[in-house]
Each structure stands twice: as C-alpha cells, then as structure tokens.
Amino acid sequence: MNRALVCWLERCLVGVCLILLLTPCAHAQTVGDPAVQILDRAHVALRLQGQETVAPTDIALPLHWDVDHRRSSGWADLRVHFDLTPAARQEPHAVLIERLGNAYRVSLNGAVLAEGRQLDRPGDGWAAKRPLYLVTPASLLRERNELRIELRADIGRRAGLSVVRVGPTHALAATWRDEELMRIGLPQAASVLSGLAAALCLLLWFQQRDRLYAFAALGEAAWGLRVMDTWWEASLLPWPDWALVVLALFWLWTLSLYQMAVALWNGRPRWERWTIAGLLALAPPLVLVGYVQNTSSWVIVWMALSLLVWALLGLRLAWQVVRQPDWARGLMAASVLACTAAIVRDTLAGRADAALYADIGWSKAVAACLALSIIAIVSLRFKRSKDDLLALQHSLEQRLLAREQALSAQHEALRTLERTAATAQERARILRDMHDGAGAHLITAIRQLESGVAGPQQVAQVIQTLRESLDQLRLSIDAMNLPPGDVNALLASLRFRMGPRLTAAGLQLVWAVDALPYWPQGSEEGMRHLQYIVFEAVSNALQHAEASEITLSAHANPSAITIALRDDGRGYDGQRGNGVRSLHERAALIGAQLSIQAAAPGTRVQVVLPLEPVQSPLVKAQTGL
C-alpha cells in the first residue's frame, strides 16, 4: 500500500510539472501568430519619490521596478506605439498585459481603457498578479496608435510592466485564458488543496493527538494562505503591513515544517534544534528594525539566511534517508528541498532578474506538491499507527487469551480442590454419622458380648442394638438421596425404615403428618441433622419409654414447621445425658428449636423448623458469613 500511495503521488507531481512545461507553449503559439504584435519597447518618464523627474528615455520591456529602482518608490509614464493596417482595424482587437502594477491607468490614443486603484496614494493598489485583458473599440484604432500606461510603483511590491501584446481578440483570448489559469486558477487550486490537507491533518490530530498531524495542519494552513496571496489582487491591509502578514505565514510554515521533521525522525540533534530556534527567534527583531527604518534589507538578510539553513537541512535529511530508506522521511526531505528551491528561484526572479518580471513562479506548483506530500506523509503515518494499534490489539488479545487459559486452568484446579474438599467433607460426615450412630451401637453391642452374659435377655439386647446400628446405616444412606428441604420425604423414609422395628417391639405408630412446605434450611447437611434428631427420638422411645403407642405429628404455619413425637410410656425424668446434649447441638446447627418435656402420660419431643432464614451456625458456614 505504501508503494501504491507513493506512485500516485509521483503521478500528481508529474502532472504539475507538465503544467509548468506546457505554459510556454501558449506563449509560443502567440508569438508565432503574425497578427499579434509583441511590444517590448517603451518611451518612459520616471519620477522617484522625493526626487525630481528623470529625463524621458527609451527602455526595453519588461520594466521590473524592484530590480531597476530597488530602494525607491515612484511613478512611471510609459508610451508604447504600434501600427495597424486598414484591414487589421476592421476586426476587434485586444491588449494583453501579463503583469502590471501597482496602481495604473491605461489609455489608447487619449481614451482611458482601464484604471486600477489610485495613482497618487502610495501603499494602495493592485499587487500586479492578474493579467490585464482589454478589448479595444474599433473607433479608437488608428494607423499609428499610442498606448499610454501610467503606473505607481511601491518599493518591494513587484511593480512594473511586462511586455504588451496587441492583436485580434480571437488570437489573444486563448492566451489570456491560459494566463488566468496559470496565474490565478493554479494558485486557487493549490490553496484549496492545502486547505483540504490542513483539514485532514486536523481531523487526524483530533483523533490521535499526534503532534505530527498538528504541525502538518498548521504548516499547510500557513502555506495555503501564503499561496493565496498570489491570487488576491488587492491586499487586505495597506502596504507594507500586508508584507508582514505574508512573512509571518512563512515563519509559521518554517516552524511547522521543522517540527514535522522532528516528529518523523523521533527527535533531531540538539545543535540543529538550537540553530532552527535561533533562526526563528532572529526574525521578529530584524523585521521590527526594518519596519522602523522603512527598509526591507534586514528581511532580505533573514530570508537569505533561512534559505541557506533550509537548503543544508534538506540535504542532511536527504542523506539520512539514503542511509536509512523510509518513504515518509523521503517525502519530507524532498518537500524541504523542493520548497527551498522554489522560494530561492522566485526570490531571485522577483529581486534580481528583470527579464523574469512576468514569470509565474514555482511556489504555486510546489504548493500543490507540498500538499500532496503532506497528505502522503500523514497517510503513511496514520497507516503505521493503525498497524501498530492492530498489532498491539492482537498482542493484547493473545495475552488475554493466555490469561483466560491460565484462569481456566486455575479455575479447574480450584474445582478439583473443591471436589476433593467436598469428598473429604463427605467422608468426614459419614465417619461422624457412623461414629455417632452405627458406631455407638456397635460399641454397645461389643460391650454386651464382652460381659460374658449370654442369657436370652442379653442376646435380645445385642440383637436390638445391631438392628439399630443397621437402621442408622440405612438412614445415613437414605439421607444422601433426600431432596433438599423436603421434610415429608425425610419423615416417610424414617417411617419406612423404623416401621418394622416398631411393629416387632409391639408399638403402634400413629401417623399424623400434613403436607409440609419447603424448608429453606434443608440443605443436605441440614436434612441429615433433622433425620438424626427424629431417629434418636424414636429410638429412645423404643428403648426406654416402655410405651405401647407412639404418635408422630407434623404440621406447618406461615412461619414454621412443627414436628412432634409423643409416647405413652413412663415419661421424661429431666436428665441431660450425652444423647440429649447431642440432640440440642444438632438442633442449634440447623436453627431449630428443640424441646423435650414430660407428658401425661409419656414424653413429648418437639422440633420447630423456622421457614424464614436464620443466621444459624450451619447457615453462616455455608454462606461464609
């Protein structure tokens, strides 16, 4: 993509060069037309400001005031003669003056054809940029014609008179349009292009805040306004105030162009930066001195010094690009050299060579090339930034993916640890249940056998103990499959396991259990604690109450589930052994209220399960509170 962009830029530069090369072709066609007369001799009377009138003399055109009278303003009265045959006077004629200024009055055979500004008001007038095309009435044409051109020349303002062309309108109209295109159309297009480049750079700066874009926008805006001065015929401010504005635009362009180089090269040597800073700092005092002394000498000195520094800097940048090729830096170095060469050439044309008075100048074409180069540079920079951003995004995605994989591995390891901990916890629970339930019964049976008494009563006790142990094991297994919070399923499982023992012991079971709601505290561990409490209550009634009937009731209200077990045995004596203490501890773990009371007759064991969440020790352990 970089190569395609540069190739497109090269085509644009070739097109601009072709326009410059084709410019003399229109002139050659005009010169070759025998009907067009080139008037390059004039009789002139000069009057310099503050001096007497100079004796009239004949001169060769063009008249370049800044070359012939570079330190003075003044007035010139030029008379140019041309002859026309009777046949030629029958068709419309025109006068074409490529450059004329600053203030002027053009007359043909005593009749005024055109005026520009005021001849007697220095500093006010045209800047001699637009070609003057005057169609002459046939009634004014004679065999011997005198074209009189009066002009006022301001010092340092490109005043003067180019050669004059006289001929039929059909022969001069095309040349005049070509001159308008090159002198006005091309600078306008260059200014618009510079403005678009400045707007593009400004938008990029708002997006990325890259200092390269900011200085590119400032430099292109300053250069575009400076080129715009070449097609603004009348200055916005009096002369020489407007010259200070143009010089300030050049100063801003110089600053911006160097800052662009600093941004592209990621810094420049200290001595180079100090040289450019000193050069920029030198401009204001020199301009102020020249303004006070009413002379442009100091400005010319600063311009010459600036151009020398920029020429050396451009060569240095080009050499660095040769050593380390880079498209953006190469365009930057080429732009610096091209702009410096164009300004040097236009300065010499405007100050040193009278023959180049009507010259169009290279700055207009270089302005278009500079705008295209800036667009290419910022485009390459933007593409590089975009590629870096995409690479960074890809790197971040890879790092994020790696981090996610690491987190997934850690999460899987954590889940493995949790499963291991849950397995260990379940093992501990089973061991505790076996120790508290089946284990205790087995120990009791072992002690009964170790006592050595083998009477029928003792054998029956051992058998009962073993049955209780077996029931406890079965209930522990059943507790693993109980639905969480389903108290009805828990009681039904208990009835299924304990029913045969109660029948074998001659106890009648009265079942009064309602349909119970979901118990919020009925986690797996909570269901086991509740199962143990009810089982121990039934087992105690079976072993110690000497009852004939056991009633198991359960009902619910909006706030609690109440489970009650009552027997008609000998009653509760109020003693609190290890078994009763264990029941109270388990009830506290599930947030239940346990009460054991003597009834008339028998004993009543009641468990109240709250339906609203409570901060029991079991809930705190499960929630981490």
XYZ file of C-alpha atoms in Angstrom:
625
model
C 0.000 0.000 0.000
C 2.899 2.389 0.704
C 4.323 1.862 -2.787
C 0.915 2.440 -4.409
C 0.476 5.679 -2.479
C 3.903 6.935 -3.493
C 3.259 6.015 -7.143
C 0.042 8.008 -7.050
C 1.912 10.942 -5.583
C 4.558 10.692 -8.290
C 1.851 10.867 -10.970
C 0.457 14.003 -9.372
C 3.912 15.594 -9.304
C 4.450 14.695 -12.963
C 1.110 16.306 -13.811
C 2.093 19.529 -12.052
C 5.445 19.566 -13.866
C 3.701 19.057 -17.204
C 1.521 22.069 -16.498
C 4.625 24.165 -15.908
C 6.315 22.807 -19.017
C 3.287 23.423 -21.204
C 2.950 27.024 -20.056
C 5.451 28.379 -22.638
C 3.580 26.571 -25.423
C 0.713 29.031 -25.321
C 3.203 31.868 -25.474
C 4.972 30.252 -28.432
C 1.712 29.969 -30.307
C 1.002 33.644 -29.663
C 4.489 34.683 -30.701
C 4.168 32.667 -33.877
C 0.865 34.354 -34.859
C 1.744 37.203 -37.282
C -1.393 39.117 -36.341
C -0.166 39.536 -32.718
C 2.367 42.294 -32.066
C 4.824 41.965 -29.172
C 5.533 45.472 -27.869
C 8.805 45.323 -25.933
C 9.987 48.920 -26.307
C 8.603 51.912 -24.455
C 9.285 55.615 -24.032
C 9.231 56.276 -20.283
C 9.315 59.271 -17.994
C 10.174 58.374 -14.368
C 9.688 60.245 -11.121
C 11.136 58.752 -7.974
C 9.554 59.600 -4.650
C 11.288 62.599 -3.091
C 13.315 63.297 -6.275
C 12.920 65.273 -9.479
C 11.538 63.753 -12.648
C 14.064 61.761 -14.623
C 14.506 62.758 -18.245
C 12.403 60.624 -20.616
C 14.182 57.770 -22.271
C 13.556 54.639 -24.270
C 13.723 51.319 -22.418
C 13.260 47.670 -23.187
C 10.341 45.908 -21.564
C 9.717 44.370 -19.171
C 10.126 47.092 -16.576
C 10.959 45.465 -13.220
C 10.829 48.254 -10.656
C 12.307 46.225 -7.754
C 15.369 45.466 -9.920
C 15.888 48.860 -11.549
C 14.889 51.043 -8.551
C 15.045 48.649 -5.617
C 15.320 51.300 -2.891
C 12.724 53.808 -4.105
C 9.058 54.146 -4.815
C 7.825 56.316 -7.650
C 5.758 56.804 -10.767
C 6.293 55.913 -14.407
C 4.633 57.232 -17.568
C 5.204 54.769 -20.400
C 4.188 55.212 -24.020
C 4.136 52.266 -26.403
C 3.414 52.635 -30.117
C 2.088 50.173 -32.643
C 0.777 50.358 -36.205
C -2.265 48.744 -37.773
C -3.172 48.327 -41.405
C -6.624 49.357 -42.579
C -7.594 45.712 -42.979
C -6.492 44.869 -39.437
C -8.541 47.720 -37.995
C -11.706 46.097 -39.344
C -11.703 43.295 -36.741
C -11.887 43.535 -32.919
C -8.544 43.982 -31.214
C -7.386 43.466 -27.624
C -4.477 44.399 -25.422
C -2.956 41.742 -23.140
C -0.610 42.755 -20.323
C 0.569 39.756 -18.320
C 1.673 41.785 -15.312
C 1.063 45.413 -14.372
C 1.201 47.259 -11.085
C 0.820 48.583 -8.604
C -1.731 51.314 -9.400
C -2.244 52.063 -13.084
C -4.166 53.826 -15.795
C -4.189 52.514 -19.379
C -5.145 54.813 -22.287
C -5.296 54.232 -26.047
C -4.962 57.267 -28.262
C -6.032 59.509 -25.391
C -9.046 57.413 -24.299
C -8.865 55.628 -20.912
C -9.355 51.867 -21.229
C -8.829 50.785 -17.621
C -7.761 52.036 -14.172
C -6.586 50.223 -11.070
C -6.624 51.991 -7.701
C -5.236 55.481 -7.136
C -2.023 56.703 -8.689
C -1.396 59.355 -6.053
C -1.848 57.138 -2.977
C 1.271 55.106 -2.086
C 0.676 51.734 -0.488
C -2.735 51.373 -2.092
C -3.183 49.431 -5.280
C -3.024 46.171 -7.101
C -0.361 43.625 -6.387
C 0.278 43.064 -10.123
C -0.834 39.422 -10.166
C -3.806 39.124 -12.519
C -3.256 39.523 -16.278
C -4.966 42.545 -17.800
C -7.050 41.852 -20.916
C -8.607 44.913 -22.592
C -10.812 44.806 -25.663
C -10.326 47.997 -27.689
C -13.239 49.629 -29.504
C -12.710 49.769 -33.268
C -13.383 53.505 -33.212
C -10.184 54.089 -31.199
C -7.884 52.230 -33.572
C -5.757 54.209 -35.980
C -2.944 53.546 -38.358
C -0.451 54.945 -35.796
C -1.524 54.133 -32.218
C -0.167 55.199 -28.880
C -0.759 53.072 -25.793
C -0.067 55.089 -22.668
C 0.430 53.314 -19.350
C 0.751 55.329 -16.162
C 1.696 53.386 -13.051
C 2.629 53.918 -9.450
C 5.304 51.587 -8.029
C 5.637 50.764 -4.325
C 9.011 49.534 -3.125
C 9.268 45.781 -2.679
C 5.853 45.078 -4.233
C 6.725 43.603 -7.649
C 5.696 46.738 -9.512
C 6.386 47.227 -13.205
C 5.171 46.439 -16.684
C 5.596 43.270 -18.734
C 5.736 43.164 -22.489
C 2.480 44.187 -24.167
C 0.665 42.068 -26.701
C -1.742 43.625 -29.201
C -3.732 41.650 -31.702
C -7.120 40.337 -32.752
C -9.303 39.091 -29.941
C -9.516 35.582 -31.434
C -5.709 35.346 -31.290
C -5.296 36.717 -27.739
C -8.364 35.282 -25.975
C -6.899 31.793 -25.649
C -3.583 33.171 -24.373
C -5.406 35.321 -21.830
C -7.362 32.275 -20.566
C -4.128 30.318 -20.243
C -2.574 33.170 -18.276
C -5.625 33.347 -15.998
C -5.416 29.607 -15.419
C -1.724 29.621 -14.564
C -1.638 32.841 -12.548
C -4.978 32.593 -10.769
C -6.526 29.137 -11.278
C -3.498 27.103 -10.277
C -2.830 29.102 -7.068
C -6.508 28.821 -6.166
C -6.400 25.054 -6.662
C -3.173 24.851 -4.646
C -4.723 26.879 -1.820
C -7.816 24.674 -1.772
C -5.647 21.558 -1.786
C -3.574 22.949 1.085
C -6.765 23.739 2.977
C -8.056 20.204 2.468
C -4.707 18.794 3.593
C -4.813 21.024 6.681
C -8.374 19.898 7.465
C -7.394 16.236 7.055
C -4.396 16.645 9.359
C -6.519 18.488 11.904
C -9.109 15.697 11.932
C -6.372 13.117 12.390
C -4.918 15.183 15.238
C -8.306 15.327 16.982
C -8.486 11.543 16.674
C -4.965 10.540 17.713
C -3.372 13.671 19.244
C -0.157 13.076 17.303
C 1.973 16.237 17.171
C 2.927 15.438 13.569
C -0.680 15.946 12.481
C -0.987 19.203 14.444
C 2.095 20.793 12.900
C 1.191 19.440 9.462
C -2.211 21.157 9.739
C -0.618 24.415 10.907
C 2.044 24.349 8.202
C -0.372 23.554 5.381
C -2.779 26.267 6.532
C 0.062 28.831 6.635
C 1.440 27.750 3.244
C -2.024 27.742 1.696
C -2.677 31.294 2.897
C 0.711 32.383 1.627
C -0.020 30.960 -1.826
C -3.451 32.554 -1.663
C -1.662 35.897 -1.604
C -0.568 35.246 -5.187
C -4.164 35.437 -6.438
C -5.574 38.038 -4.079
C -5.217 41.008 -6.375
C -5.850 43.599 -3.674
C -4.187 43.192 -0.276
C -6.351 43.068 2.814
C -4.046 45.518 4.612
C -2.066 48.573 3.447
C 1.471 48.030 2.231
C 3.880 47.158 3.853
C 1.675 45.871 6.689
C 0.437 43.077 4.463
C 4.022 42.052 3.759
C 4.450 41.425 7.487
C 1.442 39.090 7.408
C 2.930 37.143 4.499
C 6.267 36.971 6.317
C 4.537 35.732 9.482
C 2.874 32.962 7.458
C 6.288 31.965 6.124
C 7.625 31.968 9.717
C 4.807 29.684 10.878
C 5.372 27.394 7.916
C 9.091 27.198 8.749
C 8.344 26.309 12.374
C 5.754 23.677 11.428
C 7.906 22.083 8.746
C 10.803 21.585 11.147
C 8.541 20.212 13.873
C 7.224 17.708 11.358
C 10.812 16.629 10.697
C 11.377 16.256 14.448
C 8.264 14.090 14.736
C 9.183 11.913 11.742
C 12.768 11.382 12.900
C 11.716 10.945 16.550
C 13.898 13.874 17.558
C 16.765 15.790 15.990
C 20.284 16.704 17.193
C 20.447 19.412 19.819
C 22.706 21.699 17.776
C 20.275 21.504 14.868
C 17.276 22.316 17.046
C 19.126 25.249 18.583
C 20.053 26.534 15.116
C 16.444 26.475 13.913
C 15.251 28.030 17.175
C 17.814 30.813 16.866
C 16.825 31.403 13.253
C 13.154 31.678 14.183
C 13.917 33.900 17.165
C 16.005 36.210 14.961
C 13.093 37.035 12.635
C 10.973 39.325 14.889
C 13.753 41.778 15.867
C 15.070 42.030 12.295
C 11.583 42.645 10.923
C 10.974 45.269 13.608
C 14.226 47.064 12.756
C 13.383 47.006 9.047
C 9.882 48.290 9.716
C 11.181 51.186 11.798
C 13.875 52.068 9.223
C 11.423 51.588 6.351
C 13.746 49.175 4.573
C 13.488 45.555 3.511
C 17.216 44.877 3.745
C 17.015 43.171 7.124
C 14.147 40.969 5.975
C 16.139 40.008 2.885
C 19.095 39.097 5.093
C 16.904 36.882 7.265
C 15.299 35.250 4.225
C 18.684 34.532 2.681
C 19.951 33.057 5.945
C 16.781 30.975 6.300
C 17.017 29.606 2.795
C 20.673 28.695 3.324
C 19.864 26.857 6.557
C 16.930 25.055 4.970
C 18.979 24.027 1.956
C 21.607 22.493 4.218
C 18.938 20.877 6.371
C 17.207 19.420 3.316
C 20.467 17.920 2.097
C 21.151 16.485 5.544
C 17.666 14.928 5.700
C 18.073 13.513 2.194
C 21.425 11.959 3.128
C 19.885 10.325 6.202
C 17.082 8.920 4.035
C 19.656 7.480 1.641
C 21.385 5.750 4.535
C 18.129 4.556 6.118
C 15.351 4.466 3.478
C 11.884 5.443 4.625
C 9.017 6.627 2.416
C 7.608 9.253 4.797
C 11.033 10.702 5.617
C 11.978 10.640 1.938
C 8.904 12.670 1.029
C 9.703 15.074 3.844
C 13.272 15.613 2.644
C 12.077 16.047 -0.962
C 9.464 18.576 0.156
C 12.038 20.619 2.070
C 14.408 20.704 -0.920
C 11.639 21.471 -3.422
C 10.165 24.287 -1.339
C 13.587 25.781 -0.672
C 14.496 25.657 -4.365
C 11.180 27.208 -5.390
C 11.472 30.064 -2.886
C 15.083 30.742 -3.884
C 14.149 30.768 -7.554
C 11.097 33.018 -7.051
C 13.081 35.375 -4.815
C 15.770 35.754 -7.458
C 13.121 36.226 -10.127
C 11.450 38.921 -8.092
C 14.573 40.752 -6.976
C 17.418 40.110 -9.381
C 16.347 39.367 -12.968
C 14.309 41.964 -14.813
C 13.583 39.537 -17.665
C 11.588 37.323 -15.237
C 9.185 40.083 -14.207
C 6.198 38.328 -15.771
C 7.292 34.924 -14.540
C 4.533 32.839 -12.944
C 6.761 31.433 -10.208
C 7.365 27.950 -8.929
C 5.828 28.359 -5.493
C 2.343 27.676 -6.836
C 3.299 24.314 -8.280
C 5.424 23.430 -5.263
C 2.470 24.310 -3.046
C 0.415 21.616 -4.751
C 3.314 19.156 -4.495
C 3.798 20.030 -0.833
C 0.118 19.449 -0.075
C 0.238 16.074 -1.815
C 3.405 15.182 0.071
C 1.842 16.155 3.395
C -1.207 14.032 2.608
C 1.054 11.115 1.728
C 3.179 11.577 4.868
C 0.239 11.731 7.252
C -1.406 8.827 5.426
C 1.708 6.720 5.865
C 1.926 7.815 9.479
C -1.743 7.007 10.051
C -1.339 3.607 8.405
C 1.709 2.883 10.529
C -0.145 3.942 13.674
C -3.102 1.813 12.637
C -0.841 -1.179 12.011
C 0.841 -0.647 15.380
C -2.559 -0.399 17.030
C -3.734 -3.586 15.337
C -0.522 -5.333 16.359
C -0.989 -4.114 19.926
C -4.596 -5.243 19.864
C -3.540 -8.644 18.572
C -0.873 -8.857 21.276
C -3.412 -7.901 23.929
C -5.830 -10.479 22.563
C -3.128 -13.135 22.723
C -2.189 -12.103 26.242
C -5.854 -12.035 27.235
C -6.352 -15.469 25.702
C -3.319 -16.778 27.552
C -4.607 -15.174 30.738
C -8.026 -16.726 30.207
C -6.421 -20.108 29.666
C -4.391 -19.656 32.828
C -7.516 -18.613 34.731
C -9.397 -21.583 33.299
C -6.616 -23.879 34.438
C -6.632 -22.272 37.872
C -10.419 -22.495 37.990
C -10.279 -26.168 37.050
C -7.638 -26.737 39.690
C -9.819 -24.907 42.201
C -12.817 -27.003 41.208
C -10.701 -30.104 41.635
C -9.701 -28.896 45.086
C -13.332 -28.133 45.881
C -14.385 -31.595 44.752
C -11.568 -33.081 46.797
C -12.609 -30.997 49.801
C -16.247 -31.944 49.293
C -15.278 -35.616 49.091
C -13.193 -35.282 52.223
C -16.032 -33.465 53.957
C -18.485 -36.162 52.904
C -16.123 -38.811 54.193
C -15.811 -36.957 57.465
C -19.588 -36.713 57.697
C -20.048 -40.399 57.021
C -17.415 -41.198 59.608
C -19.093 -38.872 62.103
C -22.507 -40.359 61.423
C -21.106 -43.858 61.740
C -19.350 -42.856 64.942
C -22.391 -41.108 66.427
C -24.951 -43.652 65.159
C -23.943 -47.072 63.941
C -20.563 -46.875 65.624
C -22.026 -46.161 69.032
C -24.497 -49.020 68.686
C -21.794 -51.429 67.571
C -19.631 -50.455 70.533
C -22.585 -51.083 72.822
C -23.147 -54.495 71.233
C -19.468 -55.375 71.651
C -19.572 -54.452 75.330
C -22.696 -56.521 75.818
C -20.981 -59.531 74.252
C -17.781 -58.945 76.222
C -19.707 -59.013 79.508
C -19.902 -62.796 79.174
C -23.587 -62.964 79.990
C -25.391 -64.945 77.328
C -28.892 -65.071 78.685
C -31.898 -64.659 76.443
C -32.433 -61.112 77.613
C -28.852 -60.093 76.860
C -28.958 -61.739 73.449
C -32.132 -59.832 72.666
C -30.447 -56.573 73.677
C -27.480 -57.283 71.413
C -29.794 -58.082 68.527
C -31.732 -54.867 69.136
C -28.516 -52.882 69.255
C -27.339 -54.361 65.981
C -30.701 -53.618 64.380
C -30.466 -50.015 65.499
C -26.981 -49.845 64.010
C -28.268 -51.289 60.755
C -31.167 -48.830 60.720
C -28.779 -45.984 61.354
C -26.626 -47.059 58.401
C -29.625 -47.347 56.141
C -30.910 -43.958 57.163
C -27.496 -42.421 56.520
C -27.587 -43.871 53.017
C -31.154 -42.639 52.521
C -30.133 -39.158 53.623
C -27.832 -38.903 50.598
C -30.808 -39.153 48.236
C -33.284 -36.956 50.077
C -34.456 -33.889 48.137
C -33.157 -30.752 49.874
C -35.824 -29.112 52.035
C -38.392 -31.908 51.576
C -39.356 -32.765 55.171
C -42.219 -35.073 54.061
C -39.744 -37.269 52.178
C -37.478 -37.385 55.229
C -40.304 -38.466 57.557
C -41.572 -41.018 55.034
C -38.087 -42.526 54.737
C -37.867 -42.713 58.534
C -41.264 -44.419 58.751
C -40.218 -46.921 56.102
C -37.015 -47.806 57.976
C -38.363 -47.766 61.561
C -41.803 -49.234 60.916
C -40.769 -52.932 61.083
C -38.898 -52.401 64.343
C -41.813 -50.624 65.953
C -44.169 -53.414 64.909
C -41.751 -56.070 66.166
C -41.500 -54.237 69.517
C -45.308 -54.152 69.891
C -45.548 -50.388 69.464
C -48.341 -48.855 67.479
C -47.326 -45.912 65.275
C -49.904 -43.149 64.920
C -49.052 -41.106 61.808
C -50.410 -37.524 61.724
C -48.252 -35.756 59.177
C -49.663 -32.980 56.975
C -48.332 -31.902 53.585
C -45.423 -29.714 54.600
C -43.892 -26.758 52.691
C -40.315 -26.462 51.538
C -37.851 -25.951 54.380
C -35.313 -23.214 53.430
C -32.655 -24.586 55.804
C -32.988 -28.075 54.397
C -29.609 -28.439 52.803
C -28.022 -31.861 52.545
C -26.345 -31.440 55.918
C -29.426 -29.889 57.487
C -31.575 -32.814 56.365
C -29.104 -35.232 57.965
C -29.209 -33.367 61.286
C -33.007 -33.356 61.273
C -33.105 -37.032 60.370
C -30.770 -37.823 63.277
C -32.893 -35.836 65.739
C -36.133 -37.611 64.788
C -34.405 -41.016 64.631
C -32.911 -40.594 68.101
C -36.271 -39.532 69.500
C -37.976 -42.632 68.044
C -35.079 -44.869 69.127
C -35.186 -43.537 72.717
C -38.932 -44.086 72.918
C -38.444 -47.589 71.533
C -35.699 -48.495 74.020
C -36.500 -46.669 77.242
C -40.102 -45.431 77.329
C -41.831 -48.837 77.771
C -44.670 -47.381 75.741
C -47.390 -49.071 73.718
C -48.069 -46.231 71.252
C -46.007 -43.580 69.517
C -47.604 -40.611 67.773
C -45.645 -38.723 65.079
C -47.295 -35.481 64.022
C -46.134 -32.683 61.750
C -47.897 -29.535 60.646
C -46.923 -26.087 59.368
C -47.938 -22.468 59.684
C -46.600 -19.465 57.720
C -43.600 -19.116 59.968
C -42.533 -22.639 60.980
C -42.828 -26.400 60.616
C -43.515 -28.256 63.863
C -42.605 -31.961 64.251
C -43.690 -33.681 67.468
C -43.109 -37.222 68.731
C -45.110 -38.401 71.753
C -45.201 -41.743 73.519
C -47.444 -43.064 76.300
C -44.578 -44.501 78.322
C -43.213 -43.757 81.719
C -42.194 -40.170 80.966
C -39.078 -37.992 80.885
C -37.155 -37.591 84.137
C -35.350 -34.379 83.113
C -31.838 -35.836 82.955
C -29.477 -34.449 80.253
C -27.033 -37.088 79.140
C -24.764 -37.168 76.109
C -27.649 -38.204 73.832
C -29.842 -35.256 74.854
C -26.901 -32.863 74.605
C -26.154 -34.123 71.052
C -29.784 -33.539 70.052
C -29.663 -29.940 71.256
C -26.377 -29.304 69.456
C -27.743 -30.603 66.156
C -30.904 -28.532 66.544
C -28.820 -25.424 67.106
C -26.813 -26.146 63.925
C -29.947 -26.038 61.765
C -31.549 -23.120 63.625
C -34.355 -25.282 65.065
C -35.930 -25.141 68.487
C -35.878 -28.462 70.355
C -37.884 -29.194 73.472
C -38.139 -32.442 75.475
C -40.927 -32.450 78.076
C -42.767 -34.914 80.225
C -46.365 -35.512 79.132
C -49.264 -37.092 80.915
C -48.562 -39.865 80.210
C -45.215 -40.304 78.460
C -42.734 -37.887 76.850
C -43.125 -35.228 74.115
C -40.199 -34.291 71.866
C -40.896 -31.274 69.661
C -38.781 -29.736 66.881
C -39.750 -26.334 65.401
C -38.167 -25.552 61.998
C -38.385 -21.846 61.064
C -39.425 -21.132 57.463
C -37.700 -17.742 57.437
C -33.884 -17.598 57.008
C -31.963 -17.500 60.282
C -28.294 -16.978 60.984
C -27.649 -20.393 62.390
C -24.067 -21.708 62.618
C -24.801 -24.000 59.658
C -26.090 -21.094 57.519
C -23.071 -18.971 58.419
C -20.734 -21.791 57.469
C -22.494 -22.325 54.112
C -22.647 -18.616 53.158
C -19.221 -17.708 54.508
C -20.657 -15.041 56.820
